Structures are given as C-alpha cells and as structure tokens.
C-alpha cells in the first residue's frame, strides 16, 4: 500500500498550538469515530470527507475512512468518475463487503483490509458496496444471539471492531466511518465498535427528534450487548474482540443550507435605506434550543464533561460543495477563480476550526489516560 508525498495547497499554516495539539493526539492509540444521524440530508458525507482531508493534508495525520453506507456516496465523492466506473464494473470489487461477507459463510473475519489511497484527499479508504445492505439480515439475526451471550452473535456484532483492530496495527491516527441514515443492524455494529460518535445535523425540528432517537437507542444497544457479554460462553475470547473503549459522544456539527430569510428595510440616520437579511424566527428558535436538547438527550454519553459539544457550524457555501463533488477534491482544494476564491477561503477556515475542536475534545476525553 504505497503512500505518495501529499501536497499541501490549502494556504493556512498550522499554529504552534495546532502542532502541539496534533502531536499530543498522535501519542494516543488509533482514535475511532463514526459520523451518524438517522436523519438524512444533514451533510454527513461532506463533513466526513472534508474533515478527513483537513486532518490528513494539513495536520499530516494518517487517516482511514470506511464507507459503511450501502449508497456509497463517500466513495463516489472521493474517487474519480472513471475510478468509480472501473470499481463497480467488477463482479466482486474489494470493498467493505469483503470484510463482512466471510462471516455469512461462518469463515470468520477477513484477514486483510481492502484499503486504497485517495491522493487528492490525502487519506486511505475502504470503499462502500451496495451489497452491504444484503448483510442486514445476518447482523440482525446474530444480534439476537449476541444478546443471549452466543459467541457467534458477538463475533458478528464485533466485525467492525476487528476492522478497527487491524487498522490500529497499521498505525492509523484516525479511523472514520461514514454511515447511512438508519438505526439498522449495520449501523448498530459500527456504533458498538467505535470509541466516539459525532452527529451532523440540520437546524430543523426533525433533527431534534433524531437527537432523542440516537441517545435512547445507543444507550439500549450498549446495555443489551453488555448483558450478552456477561452471559457469553467464552469470555476469555472477548478481550481480543471487544472495541477499544465504550462508545462516547464527541460532539455535533450544525449544517446550514440556504439562508432561511427574507429582507427588512432599515432607514439610516442620513435617511438612506438599506435592505438587511431577516432570519426566519422559527429557524432561530430551533437553533437556540439545540444546546439544551443535546445536553438533555446525550449528556450521559459525553466523552468528557468539560468538553464543548458544538464542533462547528457549516455555513452555506453556495456552489462550492457541488463543485467539490464534480472535481472529486476536498472543498479546501477546489479549483476556480472569482467567487470560488472567497468560498474556498471560508471552507479552509471552517474546516480548520472544526478539526481543532474535534482534536480538543479528544484531548479532553483522554486527559489522565495514555
């Protein structure tokens, strides 16, 4: 798995504090994070790809991203059109399905990870596969066995924990999982293998429901698996299968799409009139109660009591996101002049801030640990 030298064309130099922060995090074991919301359309895949690129290209971190969404949106984003066409034209492409498939035959875990490097984003990826959806029944059936202490069920439930273990042996600093918008068996297996989860969300009433669903469901899953482990037939084997740590909430990122606003006319002292944007009141009201709802539903899962859970607010960046997708490059590297120069600068500042807060929360969660 050759890795070429990565070009850093993103213009914003790391501060001394940034350098010290990332060096501190690199002394820790591989940090695993999934980005999850059972509500779709919240900018999850865009966040995963661009945060991964920021950490890889600018913080010089070794990042592996796993596309665990059967829709394969992240894979299509970061690979070129021809690479995607070549990949999925194969009868049996090496993908996330390669990791899961042997379990359905009772053959245990796949020995090697199907990793490929994505030069323009700077990270490695295990590509998605539509066939992953076919494994929902396997994971759902074995979950019942896992809750009763059955080793086959526990091994199947921990399939992604084994993937993380292999990634740790390859010395990655970070492993990210992109996931589909559901509370199904695949996502349960991913979540139970992670140390942390981040929730991307839109500022709307449906995201408030999603926060409640996530907090309730994750707590139930953890409790049920803990019961299964206590009842397990071969507890000595679990030390090798168990995830690195208990799943904890690391923060949330709010996604603003087009400004929900009208215009107000304001008369100045010199009698001139100007038009100013007016934010829709309902939109403002929901945004104001987000922090309290996060605390209400997710505080028991906080990675650190002292952390600030709001990792950032992704503003509407006009046509930069679709341009990034069509060029198959991170938003911080989009080619273009004119308005793209301003939007690209905004994206660089935005993802630098999110990366800092993400790293700071990991540091907070690991204070006193090593």
mmCIF file of C-alpha atoms in Angstrom:
data_model
loop_
_atom_site.group_PDB
_atom_site.id
_atom_site.type_symbol
_atom_site.label_atom_id
_atom_site.label_comp_id
_atom_site.label_asym_id
_atom_site.label_seq_id
_atom_site.Cartn_x
_atom_site.Cartn_y
_atom_site.Cartn_z
ATOM 1 C CA UNK A 1 0.000 0.000 0.000
ATOM 2 C CA UNK A 2 2.202 2.792 -1.294
ATOM 3 C CA UNK A 3 1.677 6.301 0.007
ATOM 4 C CA UNK A 4 2.958 9.244 -2.000
ATOM 5 C CA UNK A 5 4.011 12.561 -0.512
ATOM 6 C CA UNK A 6 0.921 14.708 -0.037
ATOM 7 C CA UNK A 7 0.884 18.241 -1.416
ATOM 8 C CA UNK A 8 -0.413 20.913 0.929
ATOM 9 C CA UNK A 9 -2.094 23.599 -1.140
ATOM 10 C CA UNK A 10 -4.503 24.937 1.431
ATOM 11 C CA UNK A 11 -2.667 28.144 2.414
ATOM 12 C CA UNK A 12 -3.435 28.258 6.152
ATOM 13 C CA UNK A 13 -0.367 27.342 8.202
ATOM 14 C CA UNK A 14 -0.759 25.438 11.457
ATOM 15 C CA UNK A 15 -0.232 27.490 14.590
ATOM 16 C CA UNK A 16 2.135 26.310 17.302
ATOM 17 C CA UNK A 17 -0.933 25.317 19.347
ATOM 18 C CA UNK A 18 -2.234 23.264 16.394
ATOM 19 C CA UNK A 19 1.087 21.445 16.083
ATOM 20 C CA UNK A 20 1.249 20.696 19.800
ATOM 21 C CA UNK A 21 -2.359 19.504 19.791
ATOM 22 C CA UNK A 22 -1.997 17.047 16.911
ATOM 23 C CA UNK A 23 1.312 15.744 18.264
ATOM 24 C CA UNK A 24 -0.396 15.071 21.594
ATOM 25 C CA UNK A 25 -3.226 13.182 19.888
ATOM 26 C CA UNK A 26 -0.759 11.150 17.815
ATOM 27 C CA UNK A 27 0.774 9.756 21.001
ATOM 28 C CA UNK A 28 -2.569 8.084 21.739
ATOM 29 C CA UNK A 29 -3.768 4.856 20.175
ATOM 30 C CA UNK A 30 -5.844 4.988 16.992
ATOM 31 C CA UNK A 31 -8.927 7.145 17.568
ATOM 32 C CA UNK A 32 -12.131 5.800 16.024
ATOM 33 C CA UNK A 33 -15.126 7.986 15.185
ATOM 34 C CA UNK A 34 -18.333 7.380 13.304
ATOM 35 C CA UNK A 35 -20.463 10.197 11.908
ATOM 36 C CA UNK A 36 -24.068 9.300 12.422
ATOM 37 C CA UNK A 37 -27.569 10.669 12.225
ATOM 38 C CA UNK A 38 -30.658 8.586 11.498
ATOM 39 C CA UNK A 39 -31.987 11.623 9.604
ATOM 40 C CA UNK A 40 -30.689 12.043 6.053
ATOM 41 C CA UNK A 41 -29.691 15.222 4.230
ATOM 42 C CA UNK A 42 -27.555 16.684 7.018
ATOM 43 C CA UNK A 43 -24.228 16.942 5.149
ATOM 44 C CA UNK A 44 -22.751 13.892 6.839
ATOM 45 C CA UNK A 45 -20.684 12.548 3.940
ATOM 46 C CA UNK A 46 -19.377 16.004 3.044
ATOM 47 C CA UNK A 47 -18.283 16.505 6.654
ATOM 48 C CA UNK A 48 -16.525 13.130 6.877
ATOM 49 C CA UNK A 49 -14.605 13.607 3.623
ATOM 50 C CA UNK A 50 -13.571 17.198 4.274
ATOM 51 C CA UNK A 51 -12.622 16.766 7.921
ATOM 52 C CA UNK A 52 -10.619 13.704 6.929
ATOM 53 C CA UNK A 53 -8.868 15.742 4.224
ATOM 54 C CA UNK A 54 -8.118 18.590 6.638
ATOM 55 C CA UNK A 55 -6.541 16.248 9.177
ATOM 56 C CA UNK A 56 -4.623 14.352 6.517
ATOM 57 C CA UNK A 57 -3.425 17.163 4.228
ATOM 58 C CA UNK A 58 -2.825 19.885 6.812
ATOM 59 C CA UNK A 59 -2.295 18.116 10.148
ATOM 60 C CA UNK A 60 -0.246 15.342 8.497
ATOM 61 C CA UNK A 61 -2.319 12.643 10.185
ATOM 62 C CA UNK A 62 -2.763 9.099 8.915
ATOM 63 C CA UNK A 63 -6.494 8.747 8.298
ATOM 64 C CA UNK A 64 -8.529 5.737 7.174
ATOM 65 C CA UNK A 65 -12.157 6.307 6.163
ATOM 66 C CA UNK A 66 -14.575 3.400 5.891
ATOM 67 C CA UNK A 67 -17.637 3.863 3.687
ATOM 68 C CA UNK A 68 -20.210 1.788 5.576
ATOM 69 C CA UNK A 69 -23.186 3.270 3.739
ATOM 70 C CA UNK A 70 -24.608 0.934 1.038
ATOM 71 C CA UNK A 71 -25.407 4.057 -1.014
ATOM 72 C CA UNK A 72 -21.618 4.581 -1.402
ATOM 73 C CA UNK A 73 -21.893 8.381 -1.566
ATOM 74 C CA UNK A 74 -18.497 8.943 0.040
ATOM 75 C CA UNK A 75 -16.802 6.546 -2.368
ATOM 76 C CA UNK A 76 -18.362 8.343 -5.335
ATOM 77 C CA UNK A 77 -17.296 11.703 -3.888
ATOM 78 C CA UNK A 78 -13.610 10.948 -3.437
ATOM 79 C CA UNK A 79 -12.952 8.664 -6.415
ATOM 80 C CA UNK A 80 -12.980 9.973 -9.962
ATOM 81 C CA UNK A 81 -15.835 9.001 -12.265
ATOM 82 C CA UNK A 82 -13.607 6.583 -14.159
ATOM 83 C CA UNK A 83 -12.318 5.003 -10.924
ATOM 84 C CA UNK A 84 -15.885 4.526 -9.702
ATOM 85 C CA UNK A 85 -16.930 3.035 -13.043
ATOM 86 C CA UNK A 86 -13.973 0.643 -13.082
ATOM 87 C CA UNK A 87 -14.541 -0.358 -9.453
ATOM 88 C CA UNK A 88 -18.224 -1.204 -9.710
ATOM 89 C CA UNK A 89 -17.902 -2.819 -13.144
ATOM 90 C CA UNK A 90 -16.071 -5.677 -11.439
ATOM 91 C CA UNK A 91 -18.032 -8.767 -10.458
ATOM 92 C CA UNK A 92 -16.591 -8.784 -6.952
ATOM 93 C CA UNK A 93 -14.861 -5.469 -6.098
ATOM 94 C CA UNK A 94 -12.711 -5.296 -2.965
ATOM 95 C CA UNK A 95 -14.778 -3.238 -0.556
ATOM 96 C CA UNK A 96 -16.407 -3.117 2.865
ATOM 97 C CA UNK A 97 -18.422 -6.125 1.688
ATOM 98 C CA UNK A 98 -15.149 -8.072 1.529
ATOM 99 C CA UNK A 99 -14.830 -7.618 5.282
ATOM 100 C CA UNK A 100 -18.386 -8.718 6.094
ATOM 101 C CA UNK A 101 -19.037 -11.451 3.529
ATOM 102 C CA UNK A 102 -16.919 -14.298 5.038
ATOM 103 C CA UNK A 103 -18.994 -14.165 8.217
ATOM 104 C CA UNK A 104 -22.120 -15.212 6.357
ATOM 105 C CA UNK A 105 -20.296 -18.437 5.458
ATOM 106 C CA UNK A 106 -19.091 -18.969 9.004
ATOM 107 C CA UNK A 107 -15.475 -18.424 7.929
ATOM 108 C CA UNK A 108 -14.607 -15.759 10.490
ATOM 109 C CA UNK A 109 -13.013 -12.412 9.758
ATOM 110 C CA UNK A 110 -11.289 -11.418 6.523
ATOM 111 C CA UNK A 111 -7.515 -11.473 7.085
ATOM 112 C CA UNK A 112 -6.592 -8.344 5.082
ATOM 113 C CA UNK A 113 -8.306 -4.993 4.745
ATOM 114 C CA UNK A 114 -9.121 -3.801 1.190
ATOM 115 C CA UNK A 115 -7.502 -0.378 1.542
ATOM 116 C CA UNK A 116 -6.778 2.104 -1.245
ATOM 117 C CA UNK A 117 -5.213 5.573 -1.100
ATOM 118 C CA UNK A 118 -7.005 8.712 -2.328
ATOM 119 C CA UNK A 119 -4.266 11.169 -3.245
ATOM 120 C CA UNK A 120 -6.280 14.378 -3.583
ATOM 121 C CA UNK A 121 -7.924 13.928 -0.182
ATOM 122 C CA UNK A 122 -4.768 12.578 1.443
ATOM 123 C CA UNK A 123 -6.457 9.702 3.258
ATOM 124 C CA UNK A 124 -6.960 5.980 2.742
ATOM 125 C CA UNK A 125 -10.380 4.477 2.163
ATOM 126 C CA UNK A 126 -12.221 1.192 2.310
ATOM 127 C CA UNK A 127 -14.803 1.752 -0.403
ATOM 128 C CA UNK A 128 -18.519 1.193 0.024
ATOM 129 C CA UNK A 129 -20.550 -1.546 -1.605
ATOM 130 C CA UNK A 130 -24.304 -1.730 -2.357
ATOM 131 C CA UNK A 131 -24.160 -5.420 -1.421
ATOM 132 C CA UNK A 132 -23.540 -4.416 2.192
ATOM 133 C CA UNK A 133 -27.300 -3.927 2.514
ATOM 134 C CA UNK A 134 -27.692 -7.677 1.945
ATOM 135 C CA UNK A 135 -25.918 -8.318 5.251
ATOM 136 C CA UNK A 136 -28.558 -6.548 7.367
ATOM 137 C CA UNK A 137 -30.365 -9.847 7.975
ATOM 138 C CA UNK A 138 -27.145 -11.611 9.028
ATOM 139 C CA UNK A 139 -26.301 -8.904 11.541
ATOM 140 C CA UNK A 140 -29.880 -8.624 12.783
ATOM 141 C CA UNK A 141 -30.184 -12.382 13.331
ATOM 142 C CA UNK A 142 -26.844 -12.659 15.087
ATOM 143 C CA UNK A 143 -27.705 -9.694 17.313
ATOM 144 C CA UNK A 144 -30.366 -11.837 18.974
ATOM 145 C CA UNK A 145 -27.698 -14.470 19.593
ATOM 146 C CA UNK A 146 -25.267 -11.839 20.920
ATOM 147 C CA UNK A 147 -27.770 -10.546 23.477
ATOM 148 C CA UNK A 148 -28.056 -14.087 24.821
ATOM 149 C CA UNK A 149 -24.287 -14.494 25.125
ATOM 150 C CA UNK A 150 -23.737 -16.552 21.960
ATOM 151 C CA UNK A 151 -20.167 -16.236 20.692
ATOM 152 C CA UNK A 152 -21.141 -16.350 17.019
ATOM 153 C CA UNK A 153 -23.515 -13.444 17.544
ATOM 154 C CA UNK A 154 -20.926 -11.461 19.493
ATOM 155 C CA UNK A 155 -18.245 -12.127 16.883
ATOM 156 C CA UNK A 156 -20.556 -10.966 14.089
ATOM 157 C CA UNK A 157 -21.619 -7.882 16.021
ATOM 158 C CA UNK A 158 -17.941 -7.060 16.556
ATOM 159 C CA UNK A 159 -16.980 -7.386 12.885
ATOM 160 C CA UNK A 160 -16.127 -3.693 12.635
ATOM 161 C CA UNK A 161 -14.230 -3.835 15.932
ATOM 162 C CA UNK A 162 -11.966 -6.382 14.283
ATOM 163 C CA UNK A 163 -11.522 -3.990 11.353
ATOM 164 C CA UNK A 164 -10.526 -1.246 13.810
ATOM 165 C CA UNK A 165 -8.073 -3.597 15.484
ATOM 166 C CA UNK A 166 -6.396 -4.258 12.143
ATOM 167 C CA UNK A 167 -6.297 -0.511 11.366
ATOM 168 C CA UNK A 168 -4.619 0.104 14.730
ATOM 169 C CA UNK A 169 -1.937 -2.410 13.802
ATOM 170 C CA UNK A 170 -1.365 -0.368 10.619
ATOM 171 C CA UNK A 171 -0.693 2.729 12.778
ATOM 172 C CA UNK A 172 -3.506 4.991 11.636
ATOM 173 C CA UNK A 173 -4.057 8.063 13.779
ATOM 174 C CA UNK A 174 -7.771 8.210 12.987
ATOM 175 C CA UNK A 175 -10.383 5.833 11.598
ATOM 176 C CA UNK A 176 -13.649 7.436 10.422
ATOM 177 C CA UNK A 177 -16.843 5.614 9.462
ATOM 178 C CA UNK A 178 -19.435 7.149 7.170
ATOM 179 C CA UNK A 179 -22.834 5.571 7.761
ATOM 180 C CA UNK A 180 -26.293 5.526 6.259
ATOM 181 C CA UNK A 181 -29.248 7.320 7.893
ATOM 182 C CA UNK A 182 -30.846 4.449 9.802
ATOM 183 C CA UNK A 183 -30.919 2.672 13.146
ATOM 184 C CA UNK A 184 -30.486 -0.708 11.488
ATOM 185 C CA UNK A 185 -28.209 -3.660 12.167
ATOM 186 C CA UNK A 186 -25.245 -2.446 10.105
ATOM 187 C CA UNK A 187 -25.114 0.892 11.873
ATOM 188 C CA UNK A 188 -25.524 -0.796 15.248
ATOM 189 C CA UNK A 189 -22.461 -2.968 14.535
ATOM 190 C CA UNK A 190 -20.482 0.131 13.533
ATOM 191 C CA UNK A 191 -21.531 2.192 16.554
ATOM 192 C CA UNK A 192 -20.726 -0.588 19.025
ATOM 193 C CA UNK A 193 -17.202 -0.832 17.581
ATOM 194 C CA UNK A 194 -16.413 2.863 17.974
ATOM 195 C CA UNK A 195 -14.867 4.972 20.693
ATOM 196 C CA UNK A 196 -16.675 8.138 19.610
ATOM 197 C CA UNK A 197 -19.574 9.307 17.511
ATOM 198 C CA UNK A 198 -20.213 12.751 16.015
ATOM 199 C CA UNK A 199 -23.698 13.856 14.999
ATOM 200 C CA UNK A 200 -24.032 16.101 11.923
ATOM 201 C CA UNK A 201 -27.423 17.812 11.879
ATOM 202 C CA UNK A 202 -29.533 20.421 10.174
ATOM 203 C CA UNK A 203 -31.199 23.124 12.219
ATOM 204 C CA UNK A 204 -34.756 21.858 11.986
ATOM 205 C CA UNK A 205 -37.357 20.122 14.118
ATOM 206 C CA UNK A 206 -36.598 16.701 12.630
ATOM 207 C CA UNK A 207 -33.026 16.861 13.920
ATOM 208 C CA UNK A 208 -34.417 17.380 17.421
ATOM 209 C CA UNK A 209 -36.255 14.067 17.073
ATOM 210 C CA UNK A 210 -33.096 12.442 15.707
ATOM 211 C CA UNK A 211 -31.097 13.559 18.753
ATOM 212 C CA UNK A 212 -33.630 11.906 21.049
ATOM 213 C CA UNK A 213 -33.681 8.704 18.967
ATOM 214 C CA UNK A 214 -29.893 8.443 18.929
ATOM 215 C CA UNK A 215 -29.460 8.980 22.653
ATOM 216 C CA UNK A 216 -32.147 6.454 23.573
ATOM 217 C CA UNK A 217 -31.194 3.782 21.036
ATOM 218 C CA UNK A 218 -27.436 3.849 21.623
ATOM 219 C CA UNK A 219 -27.933 3.511 25.376
ATOM 220 C CA UNK A 220 -30.202 0.481 24.875
ATOM 221 C CA UNK A 221 -27.779 -1.180 22.456
ATOM 222 C CA UNK A 222 -24.855 -0.747 24.834
ATOM 223 C CA UNK A 223 -26.820 -2.184 27.756
ATOM 224 C CA UNK A 224 -28.020 -5.187 25.748
ATOM 225 C CA UNK A 225 -24.531 -6.025 24.485
ATOM 226 C CA UNK A 226 -23.052 -5.681 27.983
ATOM 227 C CA UNK A 227 -25.634 -8.220 29.163
ATOM 228 C CA UNK A 228 -24.686 -10.577 26.325
ATOM 229 C CA UNK A 229 -21.005 -10.308 27.188
ATOM 230 C CA UNK A 230 -21.714 -11.211 30.810
ATOM 231 C CA UNK A 231 -23.612 -14.291 29.612
ATOM 232 C CA UNK A 232 -21.019 -15.225 26.982
ATOM 233 C CA UNK A 233 -19.892 -18.798 26.536
ATOM 234 C CA UNK A 234 -16.196 -17.932 26.092
ATOM 235 C CA UNK A 235 -15.455 -14.708 27.994
ATOM 236 C CA UNK A 236 -11.699 -15.158 27.592
ATOM 237 C CA UNK A 237 -12.062 -14.603 23.832
ATOM 238 C CA UNK A 238 -13.855 -11.286 24.299
ATOM 239 C CA UNK A 239 -10.715 -9.444 25.356
ATOM 240 C CA UNK A 240 -9.472 -9.824 21.787
ATOM 241 C CA UNK A 241 -12.803 -8.922 20.170
ATOM 242 C CA UNK A 242 -14.019 -6.051 22.316
ATOM 243 C CA UNK A 243 -13.793 -2.488 20.996
ATOM 244 C CA UNK A 244 -11.087 -0.241 22.428
ATOM 245 C CA UNK A 245 -13.485 1.702 24.598
ATOM 246 C CA UNK A 246 -17.095 2.394 25.375
ATOM 247 C CA UNK A 247 -18.919 4.460 22.783
ATOM 248 C CA UNK A 248 -18.980 8.150 23.725
ATOM 249 C CA UNK A 249 -20.492 11.269 22.186
ATOM 250 C CA UNK A 250 -17.755 13.630 20.952
ATOM 251 C CA UNK A 251 -19.851 16.459 19.555
ATOM 252 C CA UNK A 252 -22.191 17.710 16.879
ATOM 253 C CA UNK A 253 -21.883 19.858 13.771
ATOM 254 C CA UNK A 254 -24.772 22.002 12.589
ATOM 255 C CA UNK A 255 -25.388 22.316 8.882
ATOM 256 C CA UNK A 256 -26.905 25.478 7.450
ATOM 257 C CA UNK A 257 -28.127 25.221 3.898
ATOM 258 C CA UNK A 258 -29.513 28.252 2.105
ATOM 259 C CA UNK A 259 -30.198 31.153 4.430
ATOM 260 C CA UNK A 260 -33.786 30.922 5.554
ATOM 261 C CA UNK A 261 -34.512 34.626 5.463
ATOM 262 C CA UNK A 262 -36.418 37.489 3.982
ATOM 263 C CA UNK A 263 -35.397 41.134 3.884
ATOM 264 C CA UNK A 264 -36.091 44.092 6.148
ATOM 265 C CA UNK A 265 -35.692 47.700 5.066
ATOM 266 C CA UNK A 266 -33.673 49.743 7.563
ATOM 267 C CA UNK A 267 -33.605 53.559 7.488
ATOM 268 C CA UNK A 268 -30.220 55.031 8.433
ATOM 269 C CA UNK A 269 -29.586 58.313 10.231
ATOM 270 C CA UNK A 270 -28.769 60.038 6.929
ATOM 271 C CA UNK A 271 -32.199 58.981 5.587
ATOM 272 C CA UNK A 272 -30.722 56.336 3.281
ATOM 273 C CA UNK A 273 -32.407 52.963 3.225
ATOM 274 C CA UNK A 274 -30.718 49.569 3.076
ATOM 275 C CA UNK A 275 -32.040 46.019 2.961
ATOM 276 C CA UNK A 276 -30.803 43.527 5.548
ATOM 277 C CA UNK A 277 -31.373 39.774 5.726
ATOM 278 C CA UNK A 278 -34.061 38.649 8.145
ATOM 279 C CA UNK A 279 -33.704 35.169 9.608
ATOM 280 C CA UNK A 280 -36.922 33.194 9.889
ATOM 281 C CA UNK A 281 -37.968 33.223 13.555
ATOM 282 C CA UNK A 282 -38.806 29.506 13.713
ATOM 283 C CA UNK A 283 -35.324 28.708 12.373
ATOM 284 C CA UNK A 284 -33.760 30.942 15.035
ATOM 285 C CA UNK A 285 -35.880 29.418 17.794
ATOM 286 C CA UNK A 286 -34.841 25.852 16.952
ATOM 287 C CA UNK A 287 -31.181 26.865 16.790
ATOM 288 C CA UNK A 288 -31.392 28.420 20.241
ATOM 289 C CA UNK A 289 -32.726 25.273 21.934
ATOM 290 C CA UNK A 290 -30.261 22.870 20.271
ATOM 291 C CA UNK A 291 -27.631 23.070 23.057
ATOM 292 C CA UNK A 292 -30.174 22.285 25.794
ATOM 293 C CA UNK A 293 -31.606 19.361 23.804
ATOM 294 C CA UNK A 294 -28.126 17.961 23.200
ATOM 295 C CA UNK A 295 -27.492 18.111 26.940
ATOM 296 C CA UNK A 296 -30.849 16.546 27.742
ATOM 297 C CA UNK A 297 -30.547 13.558 25.415
ATOM 298 C CA UNK A 298 -26.796 12.958 25.042
ATOM 299 C CA UNK A 299 -25.009 14.290 28.151
ATOM 300 C CA UNK A 300 -24.814 10.791 29.693
ATOM 301 C CA UNK A 301 -22.756 9.750 26.672
ATOM 302 C CA UNK A 302 -20.354 12.741 26.702
ATOM 303 C CA UNK A 303 -16.717 11.804 26.098
ATOM 304 C CA UNK A 304 -15.712 14.449 28.662
ATOM 305 C CA UNK A 305 -17.831 16.525 30.996
ATOM 306 C CA UNK A 306 -15.681 19.604 30.307
ATOM 307 C CA UNK A 307 -15.880 19.476 26.509
ATOM 308 C CA UNK A 308 -17.799 21.860 24.278
ATOM 309 C CA UNK A 309 -20.015 19.527 22.218
ATOM 310 C CA UNK A 310 -20.595 22.040 19.386
ATOM 311 C CA UNK A 311 -17.759 21.327 16.963
ATOM 312 C CA UNK A 312 -18.845 23.930 14.440
ATOM 313 C CA UNK A 313 -21.466 25.394 12.193
ATOM 314 C CA UNK A 314 -21.110 24.681 8.455
ATOM 315 C CA UNK A 315 -22.429 27.726 6.674
ATOM 316 C CA UNK A 316 -23.975 27.589 3.236
ATOM 317 C CA UNK A 317 -21.042 27.767 0.811
ATOM 318 C CA UNK A 318 -23.013 28.259 -2.369
ATOM 319 C CA UNK A 319 -21.794 26.179 -5.288
ATOM 320 C CA UNK A 320 -18.535 25.137 -3.588
ATOM 321 C CA UNK A 321 -19.897 21.774 -2.388
ATOM 322 C CA UNK A 322 -21.211 20.609 -5.790
ATOM 323 C CA UNK A 323 -18.010 21.896 -7.436
ATOM 324 C CA UNK A 324 -16.002 19.881 -4.909
ATOM 325 C CA UNK A 325 -18.036 16.801 -5.760
ATOM 326 C CA UNK A 326 -17.710 17.227 -9.515
ATOM 327 C CA UNK A 327 -13.942 17.786 -9.247
ATOM 328 C CA UNK A 328 -13.600 14.967 -6.675
ATOM 329 C CA UNK A 329 -11.444 17.115 -4.402
ATOM 330 C CA UNK A 330 -11.973 18.496 -0.882
ATOM 331 C CA UNK A 331 -13.614 21.911 -0.631
ATOM 332 C CA UNK A 332 -10.337 23.385 0.630
ATOM 333 C CA UNK A 333 -8.724 22.447 -2.704
ATOM 334 C CA UNK A 334 -11.409 23.310 -5.280
ATOM 335 C CA UNK A 335 -10.047 24.891 -8.459
ATOM 336 C CA UNK A 336 -11.738 28.101 -9.532
ATOM 337 C CA UNK A 337 -11.442 31.877 -9.578
ATOM 338 C CA UNK A 338 -13.760 34.742 -8.727
ATOM 339 C CA UNK A 339 -16.366 33.777 -6.155
ATOM 340 C CA UNK A 340 -14.700 30.397 -5.636
ATOM 341 C CA UNK A 341 -11.649 32.145 -4.165
ATOM 342 C CA UNK A 342 -13.784 33.599 -1.367
ATOM 343 C CA UNK A 343 -15.754 30.395 -0.808
ATOM 344 C CA UNK A 344 -12.599 28.277 -0.740
ATOM 345 C CA UNK A 345 -11.075 30.587 1.898
ATOM 346 C CA UNK A 346 -14.243 30.264 4.001
ATOM 347 C CA UNK A 347 -14.097 26.467 3.732
ATOM 348 C CA UNK A 348 -10.455 26.421 4.820
ATOM 349 C CA UNK A 349 -11.227 28.483 7.905
ATOM 350 C CA UNK A 350 -14.355 26.475 8.669
ATOM 351 C CA UNK A 351 -12.773 23.026 8.495
ATOM 352 C CA UNK A 352 -9.663 24.184 10.352
ATOM 353 C CA UNK A 353 -11.910 25.282 13.229
ATOM 354 C CA UNK A 354 -13.891 22.013 13.211
ATOM 355 C CA UNK A 355 -10.656 19.997 13.179
ATOM 356 C CA UNK A 356 -9.317 21.950 16.151
ATOM 357 C CA UNK A 357 -12.473 21.423 18.195
ATOM 358 C CA UNK A 358 -12.588 17.755 17.261
ATOM 359 C CA UNK A 359 -8.981 17.312 18.411
ATOM 360 C CA UNK A 360 -9.539 19.369 21.551
ATOM 361 C CA UNK A 361 -12.460 17.161 22.574
ATOM 362 C CA UNK A 362 -10.386 14.023 22.044
ATOM 363 C CA UNK A 363 -7.699 15.581 24.220
ATOM 364 C CA UNK A 364 -10.290 16.383 26.895
ATOM 365 C CA UNK A 365 -11.607 12.824 26.742
ATOM 366 C CA UNK A 366 -8.123 11.414 27.247
ATOM 367 C CA UNK A 367 -6.819 13.686 29.976
ATOM 368 C CA UNK A 368 -5.247 11.455 32.558
ATOM 369 C CA UNK A 369 -5.220 8.476 30.168
ATOM 370 C CA UNK A 370 -2.453 7.113 27.997
#
